[in-house]
Coordinates of N, CA and C in Angstrom, one line a residue:
M126 N 20.0 -6.4 11.4 CA 19.3 -7.3 10.6 C 20.2 -8.5 10.3
T127 N 19.6 -9.7 10.4 CA 20.4 -10.9 10.2 C 20.4 -11.3 8.7
A128 N 21.5 -12.0 8.4 CA 21.6 -12.5 7.0 C 20.5 -13.6 6.8
P129 N 20.0 -13.7 5.5 CA 19.0 -14.7 5.3 C 19.6 -16.1 5.4
T130 N 18.8 -17.0 5.9 CA 19.2 -18.4 6.0 C 19.3 -19.0 4.6
S131 N 19.9 -20.2 4.5 CA 20.0 -20.8 3.2 C 18.6 -21.2 2.6
I132 N 17.7 -21.5 3.5 CA 16.3 -21.8 3.1 C 15.7 -20.5 2.5
E133 N 15.9 -19.3 3.1 CA 15.3 -18.1 2.6 C 16.0 -17.7 1.3
T134 N 17.3 -17.9 1.2 CA 18.0 -17.6 0.0 C 17.5 -18.5 -1.2
T135 N 17.4 -19.7 -0.9 CA 16.9 -20.7 -1.9 C 15.5 -20.2 -2.4
E136 N 14.6 -19.9 -1.4 CA 13.3 -19.5 -1.8 C 13.3 -18.2 -2.6
Q137 N 14.1 -17.3 -2.3 CA 14.2 -16.0 -3.1 C 14.8 -16.3 -4.5
E138 N 15.7 -17.3 -4.6 CA 16.3 -17.6 -5.9 C 15.3 -18.3 -6.8
Q139 N 14.5 -19.2 -6.1 CA 13.5 -20.0 -6.9 C 12.3 -19.1 -7.2
H140 N 11.9 -18.2 -6.4 CA 10.7 -17.4 -6.6 C 11.1 -15.9 -6.4
P141 N 11.8 -15.4 -7.4 CA 12.2 -13.9 -7.3 C 10.9 -13.1 -7.5
P142 N 10.9 -11.9 -6.8 CA 9.8 -11.0 -7.0 C 9.7 -10.5 -8.4
L143 N 8.4 -10.4 -8.9 CA 8.2 -9.8 -10.2 C 8.6 -8.3 -10.2
Y144 N 8.2 -7.6 -9.1 CA 8.5 -6.2 -9.0 C 9.6 -6.0 -7.9
P145 N 10.7 -5.3 -8.2 CA 11.8 -5.2 -7.3 C 11.6 -4.4 -6.1
N146 N 10.5 -3.5 -6.1 CA 10.2 -2.7 -4.9 C 8.8 -2.2 -4.9
L147 N 8.4 -1.6 -3.9 CA 7.0 -1.2 -3.7 C 6.6 -0.2 -4.8
E148 N 7.4 0.8 -5.1 CA 7.1 1.7 -6.1 C 6.8 1.1 -7.5
A149 N 7.7 0.1 -7.9 CA 7.5 -0.6 -9.1 C 6.2 -1.3 -9.2
W150 N 5.8 -1.9 -8.1 CA 4.5 -2.6 -8.0 C 3.3 -1.6 -8.1
V151 N 3.4 -0.5 -7.4 CA 2.3 0.5 -7.4 C 2.1 1.0 -8.8
I152 N 3.2 1.3 -9.5 CA 3.2 1.9 -10.8 C 2.8 0.9 -11.9
G153 N 3.4 -0.3 -11.8 CA 3.3 -1.3 -12.8 C 2.0 -2.2 -12.7
Y154 N 1.5 -2.4 -11.5 CA 0.4 -3.3 -11.3 C -0.8 -2.6 -10.6
F155 N -0.6 -2.1 -9.4 CA -1.7 -1.6 -8.6 C -2.5 -0.4 -9.3
T156 N -1.7 0.6 -9.7 CA -2.4 1.7 -10.3 C -3.2 1.4 -11.5
P157 N -2.6 0.8 -12.6 CA -3.4 0.5 -13.8 C -4.6 -0.5 -13.5
M158 N -4.3 -1.4 -12.6 CA -5.3 -2.5 -12.3 C -6.5 -2.0 -11.5
F159 N -6.3 -1.1 -10.5 CA -7.3 -0.8 -9.5 C -7.7 0.6 -9.4
L160 N -6.9 1.6 -9.9 CA -7.2 3.0 -9.7 C -7.8 3.7 -10.9
H161 N -8.3 2.9 -11.9 CA -8.8 3.6 -13.1 C -10.1 4.3 -12.8
R162 N -10.8 4.1 -11.7 CA -12.0 4.8 -11.3 C -11.8 6.1 -10.6
I163 N -10.6 6.4 -10.1 CA -10.3 7.5 -9.3 C -10.5 8.9 -9.9
P164 N -10.0 9.1 -11.1 CA -10.1 10.5 -11.7 C -11.5 10.9 -11.9
S165 N -12.4 10.1 -12.1 CA -13.8 10.5 -12.4 C -14.7 10.4 -11.2
N166 N -14.2 10.1 -10.1 CA -15.1 9.9 -8.9 C -14.7 10.8 -7.8
P167 N -15.4 11.8 -7.4 CA -15.0 12.7 -6.4 C -15.1 12.1 -5.0
R168 N -15.8 11.0 -4.8 CA -15.8 10.3 -3.5 C -14.6 9.5 -3.2
L169 N -13.7 9.3 -4.2 CA -12.5 8.5 -4.0 C -11.3 9.4 -4.0
R170 N -10.3 9.0 -3.2 CA -9.1 9.8 -3.1 C -7.9 9.0 -3.4
W171 N -7.0 9.6 -4.1 CA -5.6 9.1 -4.4 C -4.7 10.3 -4.4
C172 N -3.4 10.1 -4.1 CA -2.4 11.1 -4.2 C -1.3 10.7 -5.0
A173 N -0.9 11.5 -6.0 CA 0.2 11.2 -6.9 C 1.5 11.0 -6.0
E174 N 1.5 11.7 -4.9 CA 2.7 11.5 -4.0 C 2.3 10.6 -2.8
W175 N 1.8 9.4 -3.2 CA 1.3 8.4 -2.3 C 2.5 8.0 -1.3
W176 N 3.7 8.0 -1.8 CA 4.9 7.6 -1.1 C 5.2 8.5 0.1
D177 N 4.5 9.6 0.2 CA 4.7 10.5 1.3 C 3.6 10.4 2.4
H178 N 2.9 9.3 2.4 CA 1.8 9.0 3.3 C 2.1 7.7 4.0
A179 N 2.5 7.7 5.3 CA 3.0 6.5 6.0 C 1.9 5.4 6.0
E180 N 0.7 5.8 6.3 CA -0.4 4.7 6.3 C -0.5 4.0 5.0
A181 N -0.4 4.8 3.9 CA -0.5 4.2 2.6 C 0.6 3.3 2.3
I182 N 1.8 3.7 2.7 CA 3.0 2.8 2.5 C 2.8 1.5 3.3
A183 N 2.4 1.6 4.5 CA 2.2 0.4 5.3 C 1.2 -0.6 4.6
R184 N 0.1 0.0 4.2 CA -1.0 -0.9 3.6 C -0.5 -1.4 2.2
L185 N 0.1 -0.6 1.4 CA 0.5 -1.0 0.1 C 1.7 -2.0 0.2
T186 N 2.6 -1.8 1.1 CA 3.6 -2.8 1.3 C 3.1 -4.2 1.7
L187 N 2.1 -4.2 2.6 CA 1.5 -5.5 2.9 C 0.9 -6.1 1.7
L188 N 0.1 -5.3 0.9 CA -0.5 -5.9 -0.3 C 0.5 -6.3 -1.3
W189 N 1.6 -5.6 -1.5 CA 2.6 -6.0 -2.5 C 3.3 -7.2 -2.1
T190 N 3.8 -7.3 -0.8 CA 4.6 -8.5 -0.4 C 3.7 -9.7 -0.4
S191 N 2.4 -9.6 0.0 CA 1.6 -10.8 0.0 C 1.2 -11.1 -1.4
W192 N 1.1 -10.2 -2.3 CA 0.8 -10.4 -3.7 C 2.0 -11.2 -4.3
E193 N 3.2 -10.8 -4.1 CA 4.4 -11.5 -4.6 C 4.4 -13.0 -4.1
A194 N 4.1 -13.2 -2.8 CA 4.1 -14.5 -2.2 C 2.9 -15.4 -2.9
A195 N 1.8 -14.7 -3.1 CA 0.6 -15.5 -3.6 C 0.9 -15.9 -5.1
R196 N 1.7 -15.2 -5.8 CA 2.0 -15.6 -7.2 C 2.5 -17.0 -7.2
W197 N 3.2 -17.5 -6.2 CA 3.9 -18.8 -6.2 C 3.0 -19.8 -5.4
Q198 N 2.0 -19.3 -4.7 CA 1.2 -20.2 -3.9 C -0.3 -20.0 -4.3
P199 N -0.8 -20.8 -5.2 CA -2.2 -20.6 -5.7 C -3.2 -20.5 -4.6
E200 N -3.0 -21.3 -3.6 CA -4.0 -21.4 -2.4 C -4.0 -20.1 -1.7
A201 N -2.9 -19.3 -1.8 CA -2.9 -18.0 -1.1 C -3.6 -16.8 -1.8
K202 N -3.9 -17.0 -3.1 CA -4.5 -15.9 -3.8 C -5.8 -15.5 -3.3
A203 N -6.7 -16.4 -2.8 CA -7.9 -16.0 -2.2 C -7.7 -15.1 -1.0
G204 N -6.7 -15.5 -0.2 CA -6.4 -14.7 1.0 C -5.9 -13.3 0.6
W205 N -5.2 -13.2 -0.5 CA -4.7 -11.9 -0.9 C -5.9 -11.0 -1.3
W206 N -6.8 -11.6 -2.0 CA -8.0 -10.8 -2.4 C -8.8 -10.3 -1.2
L207 N -8.9 -11.1 -0.1 CA -9.5 -10.7 1.1 C -8.8 -9.5 1.7
D208 N -7.5 -9.6 1.8 CA -6.7 -8.5 2.3 C -6.9 -7.2 1.4
F209 N -6.8 -7.4 0.1 CA -7.0 -6.3 -0.8 C -8.4 -5.7 -0.6
D210 N -9.5 -6.5 -0.6 CA -10.8 -6.0 -0.4 C -11.0 -5.2 0.9
H211 N -10.2 -5.6 1.9 CA -10.2 -4.8 3.2 C -9.4 -3.5 3.0
H212 N -8.2 -3.5 2.4 CA -7.4 -2.3 2.4 C -7.7 -1.3 1.4
L213 N -8.2 -1.7 0.2 CA -8.5 -0.7 -0.9 C -9.5 0.3 -0.5
P214 N -10.6 -0.1 0.1 CA -11.6 1.0 0.5 C -11.1 1.9 1.5
I215 N -10.2 1.5 2.4 CA -9.6 2.4 3.4 C -8.6 3.3 2.7
L216 N -7.8 2.8 1.8 CA -6.8 3.6 1.1 C -7.5 4.8 0.3
I217 N -8.5 4.5 -0.4 CA -9.1 5.5 -1.3 C -10.3 6.2 -0.7
A218 N -10.7 5.9 0.5 CA -11.9 6.5 1.1 C -11.7 8.0 1.3
A219 N -12.8 8.7 1.3 CA -12.8 10.2 1.4 C -12.1 10.6 2.8
D220 N -12.2 9.7 3.8 CA -11.5 10.0 5.0 C -10.3 9.1 5.3
G221 N -9.7 8.6 4.2 CA -8.5 7.7 4.3 C -7.2 8.5 4.3
P222 N -6.1 7.9 4.1 CA -4.8 8.6 4.2 C -4.6 9.7 3.2
F223 N -5.4 9.7 2.1 CA -5.3 10.8 1.2 C -6.4 11.9 1.3
R224 N -7.0 11.9 2.4 CA -8.2 12.8 2.6 C -7.9 14.3 2.4
N225 N -6.7 14.7 2.6 CA -6.4 16.1 2.4 C -5.8 16.4 1.0
C226 N -5.7 15.4 0.2 CA -5.2 15.5 -1.2 C -6.3 15.5 -2.2
R227 N -6.0 15.9 -3.4 CA -7.0 15.8 -4.5 C -6.3 15.8 -5.8
Q228 N -6.9 15.1 -6.7 CA -6.4 15.0 -8.1 C -6.7 16.3 -8.8
P229 N -5.8 16.7 -9.8 CA -6.1 17.9 -10.6 C -7.4 17.6 -11.4
E230 N -8.2 18.7 -11.6 CA -9.4 18.6 -12.4 C -9.6 19.8 -13.2
G231 N -9.6 19.7 -14.5 CA -9.8 20.9 -15.4 C -8.6 21.9 -15.1
T232 N -8.9 23.1 -14.7 CA -7.9 24.1 -14.5 C -7.5 24.1 -13.0
R233 N -8.2 23.3 -12.2 CA -7.9 23.2 -10.7 C -6.6 22.3 -10.6
A234 N -5.7 22.9 -9.9 CA -4.4 22.1 -9.6 C -4.7 21.0 -8.6
G235 N -3.9 19.9 -8.7 CA -3.9 18.9 -7.6 C -3.4 19.4 -6.3
K236 N -3.6 18.7 -5.3 CA -3.1 19.1 -4.0 C -2.5 17.9 -3.2
H237 N -1.4 18.1 -2.6 CA -0.8 17.1 -1.8 C -0.6 17.6 -0.4
E238 N -1.2 17.0 0.6 CA -1.1 17.4 2.0 C -1.1 16.2 2.9
P239 N 0.0 15.7 3.3 CA 0.0 14.5 4.2 C -0.7 14.9 5.5
P240 N -1.4 13.9 6.1 CA -2.1 14.2 7.3 C -1.2 14.5 8.5
P241 N -1.6 15.4 9.3 CA -0.7 15.8 10.4 C -0.6 14.6 11.4
V242 N 0.6 14.5 12.0 CA 0.8 13.5 13.0 C 0.4 14.1 14.4
P243 N -0.4 13.4 15.2 CA -0.8 14.0 16.5 C 0.4 13.9 17.5
D244 N 0.3 14.8 18.5 CA 1.3 14.8 19.5 C 1.2 13.4 20.3
I245 N 2.3 13.0 20.8 CA 2.3 11.8 21.6 C 3.3 11.9 22.7
S246 N 3.0 11.3 23.9 CA 3.9 11.4 25.0 C 4.4 9.9 25.3
P247 N 5.6 9.8 25.7 CA 6.1 8.5 26.0 C 5.5 8.0 27.4
A248 N 5.3 6.7 27.5 CA 4.8 6.2 28.8 C 5.8 6.4 29.9
P249 N 5.3 6.5 31.1 CA 6.2 6.6 32.3 C 7.2 5.4 32.3
T250 N 8.3 5.6 32.9 CA 9.5 4.7 32.9 C 9.0 3.3 33.2
D251 N 8.3 3.0 34.3 CA 7.9 1.6 34.6 C 6.6 1.1 34.1
W252 N 6.0 1.9 33.2 CA 4.7 1.5 32.7 C 4.5 0.1 32.2
W253 N 5.5 -0.3 31.4 CA 5.4 -1.6 30.7 C 5.9 -2.8 31.5
D254 N 6.4 -2.5 32.7 CA 7.0 -3.6 33.5 C 6.0 -4.4 34.2

């Protein structure tokens, strides 16, 4: 990894992130703002251990970093909402990254089960040449 340029450093100093990391953003902004419908809707999925789901981390990281950038660029906010409207239904869908998980309900315990990763074979040696 290369060191940030002076332009990048200046940008970070002028526009520091509101949330220091993805977890802080998910807990402080995303969850209270957008997940309030999850506990009462059996068609939607969320996992308390969201951080153990690679697809969720990728999608949430994209949303967090673009949200932080859009805070300083008003013209980018509409684009953030388009990204959000695309990713949220995928994240919380019954067949999304949390499909094997469930929220606790009454006396029924919650369940955390990351999706299995399929087998994969590397390409032959000269495949990409």
